[in-house]
Coordinates of C-alpha atoms and ligand atoms in Angstrom, one line a residue:
M1 CA 44.1 202.7 182.0
P2 CA 46.5 200.3 180.4
D3 CA 45.1 197.1 179.0
S4 CA 47.0 194.8 181.3
N5 CA 44.1 195.0 183.7
A6 CA 42.3 192.9 181.7
V7 CA 43.3 190.1 181.3
I8 CA 42.0 188.0 183.5
S9 CA 40.7 186.3 186.2
E10 CA 40.9 183.4 183.8
T11 CA 43.3 181.7 186.2
S12 CA 42.5 183.5 189.4
G13 CA 41.1 180.6 191.2
D14 CA 37.7 182.3 191.2
E15 CA 34.9 179.9 191.3
K16 CA 33.8 181.1 187.9
H17 CA 35.8 182.4 185.0
G18 CA 33.7 185.3 184.3
I19 CA 30.3 185.4 182.7
V20 CA 28.4 186.5 185.8
G21 CA 24.7 186.6 186.2
G22 CA 23.4 183.2 185.8
Y23 CA 24.5 182.4 182.3
V24 CA 23.4 178.9 181.3
P25 CA 25.6 177.3 178.7
E26 CA 23.9 175.4 175.9
R27 CA 26.7 172.8 175.9
A28 CA 28.3 171.3 178.9
D29 CA 31.8 172.3 177.8
W30 CA 30.6 175.9 177.3
T31 CA 31.7 176.1 173.7
I32 CA 29.7 178.0 171.1
D33 CA 30.0 178.3 167.4
Q34 CA 32.4 181.0 166.4
N35 CA 29.9 182.0 163.8
W36 CA 32.6 183.8 161.8
Q37 CA 30.2 185.0 159.1
A38 CA 28.4 187.1 161.6
Y39 CA 31.3 189.4 162.5
T40 CA 30.6 192.9 161.2
A41 CA 32.9 195.1 159.2
A42 CA 33.3 197.2 162.3
E43 CA 34.5 194.2 164.3
H44 CA 37.0 193.2 161.6
A45 CA 38.1 196.9 161.6
T46 CA 38.7 196.8 165.3
W47 CA 40.8 193.7 164.9
K48 CA 42.8 195.4 162.1
T49 CA 43.5 198.4 164.3
L50 CA 44.7 196.2 167.2
F51 CA 46.7 193.9 164.8
E52 CA 48.5 196.7 163.0
R53 CA 49.7 198.6 166.1
Q54 CA 50.8 195.4 167.8
I55 CA 52.6 193.8 164.8
K56 CA 55.0 196.8 164.7
L57 CA 55.9 196.2 168.3
V58 CA 56.6 192.5 168.5
P59 CA 59.7 192.1 166.3
G60 CA 62.7 192.2 168.6
R61 CA 60.5 192.0 171.7
A62 CA 58.6 188.7 171.3
S63 CA 60.3 185.4 171.6
Q64 CA 61.5 183.6 168.5
A65 CA 59.0 180.8 169.2
Y66 CA 56.2 183.4 169.1
M67 CA 57.3 185.0 165.9
D68 CA 57.7 181.5 164.3
G69 CA 54.2 180.5 165.3
L70 CA 52.7 183.8 164.1
K71 CA 54.3 183.4 160.7
A72 CA 53.0 179.9 160.3
L73 CA 49.4 180.8 161.0
P74 CA 46.7 182.7 159.0
I75 CA 46.7 185.6 161.5
T76 CA 46.7 188.8 159.5
A77 CA 45.4 192.4 159.7
D78 CA 42.6 191.6 157.2
E79 CA 40.1 189.9 159.4
I80 CA 39.3 188.2 162.7
P81 CA 40.8 184.8 162.2
D82 CA 38.6 181.8 161.5
F83 CA 39.2 179.3 164.4
A84 CA 38.6 176.3 162.2
R85 CA 41.3 177.4 159.8
L86 CA 43.8 178.0 162.7
S87 CA 42.9 174.7 164.3
D88 CA 43.6 172.7 161.1
I89 CA 47.1 174.1 161.0
M90 CA 47.7 173.9 164.8
E91 CA 46.4 170.3 165.0
K92 CA 49.0 169.1 162.5
R93 CA 51.8 170.8 164.4
T94 CA 51.0 170.3 168.0
G95 CA 47.6 168.6 168.3
W96 CA 45.8 171.7 169.6
R97 CA 42.5 173.2 168.4
V98 CA 40.9 176.5 169.2
V99 CA 37.3 176.4 170.4
A100 CA 35.0 179.4 170.8
V101 CA 33.5 180.4 174.2
P102 CA 31.4 183.4 175.0
G103 CA 33.7 184.7 177.7
M104 CA 35.5 183.1 180.7
V105 CA 34.4 179.7 181.7
P106 CA 34.4 177.8 185.0
N107 CA 37.8 176.5 186.1
D108 CA 36.9 172.8 185.7
V109 CA 35.7 173.5 182.2
F110 CA 38.8 175.5 181.4
F111 CA 41.1 172.7 182.7
D112 CA 39.3 170.0 180.9
H113 CA 39.7 171.8 177.6
L114 CA 43.4 172.3 178.2
A115 CA 43.9 168.7 179.3
N116 CA 42.4 167.7 175.9
R117 CA 44.4 170.2 173.9
R118 CA 41.5 172.5 173.2
F119 CA 42.2 176.2 173.8
P120 CA 39.0 178.1 174.7
A121 CA 39.1 181.5 173.0
G122 CA 36.8 184.4 173.4
Q123 CA 34.5 184.7 170.4
F124 CA 33.9 188.4 170.8
I125 CA 36.1 191.4 170.2
R126 CA 36.4 194.5 172.4
K127 CA 34.6 197.7 171.5
A128 CA 36.5 200.1 169.2
H129 CA 36.3 202.8 171.9
Q130 CA 37.8 200.5 174.5
L131 CA 40.9 199.2 172.7
D132 CA 42.9 199.2 175.9
Y133 CA 40.4 198.1 178.4
L134 CA 39.3 194.5 178.7
Q135 CA 37.1 192.9 181.3
E136 CA 37.5 189.4 179.8
P137 CA 39.9 187.9 177.4
D138 CA 38.6 188.6 173.9
V139 CA 39.5 187.2 170.5
F140 CA 42.5 189.5 170.1
H141 CA 44.0 188.5 173.4
D142 CA 43.3 184.9 172.9
I143 CA 44.3 184.5 169.3
F144 CA 47.0 187.1 168.8
G145 CA 48.4 186.7 172.3
H146 CA 48.1 182.9 173.0
V147 CA 47.8 181.0 169.8
P148 CA 51.2 181.6 168.1
M149 CA 52.9 180.1 171.2
M150 CA 50.8 177.0 171.0
M151 CA 52.4 176.1 167.7
N152 CA 55.5 175.5 169.9
P153 CA 55.7 171.8 171.0
V154 CA 57.0 172.8 174.5
M155 CA 54.2 175.3 175.2
A156 CA 51.8 172.8 173.7
D157 CA 52.8 170.1 176.3
F158 CA 53.0 172.6 179.1
M159 CA 49.4 173.9 178.5
Q160 CA 48.1 170.3 178.5
A161 CA 49.9 169.5 181.7
Y162 CA 48.6 172.7 183.3
G163 CA 45.0 171.6 182.5
E164 CA 45.7 168.2 184.2
G165 CA 47.6 169.8 187.1
G166 CA 44.8 172.4 187.5
K167 CA 42.3 169.7 188.3
R168 CA 44.6 168.2 190.9
A169 CA 45.4 171.6 192.5
E170 CA 41.8 172.5 192.7
A171 CA 41.1 169.2 194.5
L172 CA 43.9 170.0 196.9
G173 CA 42.8 173.6 197.5
L174 CA 46.0 174.9 195.9
L175 CA 44.7 176.5 192.8
D176 CA 45.6 180.0 193.9
N177 CA 49.2 178.9 194.0
L178 CA 49.2 177.0 190.7
A179 CA 47.4 179.8 189.0
R180 CA 50.5 182.0 189.7
L181 CA 52.6 179.7 187.6
Y182 CA 50.2 180.2 184.6
W183 CA 50.1 183.9 185.3
Y184 CA 53.9 184.4 185.4
T185 CA 54.6 182.2 182.4
V186 CA 51.7 181.8 179.9
E187 CA 50.3 185.2 180.5
F188 CA 53.3 187.4 181.6
G189 CA 56.4 185.3 181.0
L190 CA 59.8 186.5 179.7
V191 CA 62.6 184.3 178.4
E192 CA 66.3 184.8 177.9
E193 CA 67.4 184.6 174.3
P194 CA 70.9 185.3 172.9
E195 CA 69.9 188.8 171.9
G196 CA 68.4 189.6 175.3
L197 CA 65.1 189.2 177.2
R198 CA 62.1 188.4 175.1
I199 CA 58.4 188.2 175.8
F200 CA 56.3 185.0 175.4
G201 CA 53.4 185.8 177.7
A202 CA 50.1 186.4 176.0
G203 CA 48.9 189.0 178.5
I204 CA 51.9 191.2 177.5
L205 CA 52.0 190.4 173.7
S206 CA 48.3 191.3 173.3
S207 CA 48.9 194.6 175.2
F208 CA 50.1 197.7 173.2
T209 CA 51.3 199.4 176.4
E210 CA 52.6 196.5 178.4
T211 CA 54.7 195.2 175.6
R212 CA 57.1 198.1 176.0
F213 CA 56.7 198.3 179.8
A214 CA 57.5 194.7 180.5
L215 CA 60.8 194.9 178.7
E216 CA 61.9 198.5 178.7
S217 CA 60.6 200.2 181.8
Q218 CA 63.0 200.5 184.7
S219 CA 60.0 200.3 187.1
P220 CA 59.2 196.6 187.4
N221 CA 61.4 193.9 188.8
R222 CA 62.7 191.3 186.3
I223 CA 63.6 188.2 188.2
G224 CA 65.0 184.8 187.2
F225 CA 62.2 182.1 187.3
D226 CA 62.1 179.9 190.4
L227 CA 59.1 177.6 190.7
K228 CA 58.5 177.7 194.5
R229 CA 59.1 181.4 194.5
V230 CA 56.5 182.0 191.7
L231 CA 53.9 179.8 193.4
R232 CA 54.2 182.1 196.5
T233 CA 54.1 185.4 194.6
N234 CA 50.8 187.3 194.3
Y235 CA 50.1 189.3 191.1
R236 CA 48.1 192.3 190.0
I237 CA 45.1 191.8 187.8
D238 CA 44.2 195.5 187.4
E239 CA 47.5 197.0 186.2
F240 CA 50.9 196.3 184.7
Q241 CA 52.8 193.7 186.6
E242 CA 55.3 194.8 189.3
A243 CA 57.4 191.7 188.7
Y244 CA 58.1 189.6 185.6
F245 CA 59.8 186.3 185.8
V246 CA 62.4 185.2 183.3
L247 CA 62.8 181.6 182.1
P248 CA 66.4 180.6 181.1
N249 CA 64.8 179.1 178.0
L250 CA 61.5 177.7 176.9
D251 CA 62.5 174.1 177.5
T252 CA 62.1 175.0 181.2
L253 CA 58.3 174.7 180.5
L254 CA 58.9 171.1 179.5
D255 CA 60.6 170.4 182.8
L256 CA 57.7 172.0 184.6
A257 CA 55.2 169.9 182.6
N258 CA 57.0 166.8 183.9
T259 CA 57.5 168.0 187.5
D260 CA 55.7 166.2 190.3
F261 CA 54.1 169.0 192.2
A262 CA 53.4 167.0 195.3
P263 CA 56.7 167.7 197.0
V264 CA 56.7 171.3 195.7
Y265 CA 53.3 171.9 197.3
A266 CA 54.5 170.2 200.5
A267 CA 57.5 172.6 200.6
I268 CA 55.4 175.7 200.3
A269 CA 52.6 174.6 202.6
G270 CA 52.0 177.2 205.3
Q271 CA 54.6 179.6 203.8
P272 CA 53.5 183.2 203.5
D273 CA 52.8 184.8 200.1
Y274 CA 55.1 187.4 198.7
A275 CA 53.8 190.8 197.5
P276 CA 54.4 191.3 193.7
S277 CA 57.0 194.1 194.5
T278 CA 59.1 191.9 196.8
L279 CA 62.8 191.1 196.0
L280 CA 64.4 188.3 197.9
P281 CA 68.1 187.8 198.7
D282 CA 68.2 184.6 196.5
D283 CA 66.6 186.2 193.5
R284 CA 68.5 186.3 190.3
V285 CA 67.8 189.9 189.4
F286 CA 67.8 191.1 185.8
N287 CA 66.3 194.5 186.8
H288 CA 66.0 195.8 190.3
G289 CA 62.9 197.8 189.6
T290 CA 62.6 201.5 190.7
G291 CA 58.9 200.9 191.4
E292 CA 58.2 204.4 190.2
Y293 CA 55.2 203.4 188.0
H294 CA 53.2 201.8 190.7
A295 CA 54.3 204.4 193.3
A296 CA 52.8 207.0 191.1
L297 CA 49.6 205.1 190.8
A298 CA 49.4 204.7 194.6
G299 CA 50.0 208.5 195.0
S300 CA 47.5 209.6 192.4
Ligands
LIG1 CO1 45.1 184.8 178.5

């Protein structure tokens, strides 16, 4: 099972972001102390294993913005990063801080954090025998995957705008649509760079197997980003994506952050959703996927 599964109903429009079973948070914003001193040697060792295999893959595959952010932060193989140390550097650059949460949090709590430039990161790390299986975003996904991009001013503004827009979309009953924008950018986005397509989505960059699949497999569609089209496209939460959307550049996120979604929502109202495998006549196609990977899954 590849680790794409994971990641996430963090944006699925579910009533709750995880933590099932009557968990009662101590604080209204669901934050907890990271309690960095309490990580065990085994947990730091799991981080090191994940870091070392991933750091070999990202050069030449991750976007320049991601590589720049990673280099500027104390994210190393040595240990699970200390959120306070990361935050002090991020805050100077883009005004963001990382706060610890015990798992996924309710949508309204998630949006409120983002709207206030706080990124809620899983405090825990996956088990050593489940390196590629995640039920909820853990510290490796959230820190290695997301945080370097949040050193980029454009992503920083986009994430805040998403938090504000999320509250509005939820009130309008359109969160399922808006969540697809987050999914196909922040989690699984690709971007055109002079040397070729690059990854900036955290769901890919924190996944050993999907980092190669997303860029190099002939199976998935790779399609030029179009806002209305993305808002209508379903996604898979249990497997590699069947489609990846490609931004012409990261500044597109800034345009999106400044977009009035009211007319966009009006334009897609009542329109049917697209399956993730769909290609449309108007799509700008970077790769017309063979679909072989998901066909094999369906047949197995
Ligand atoms: Co994520």
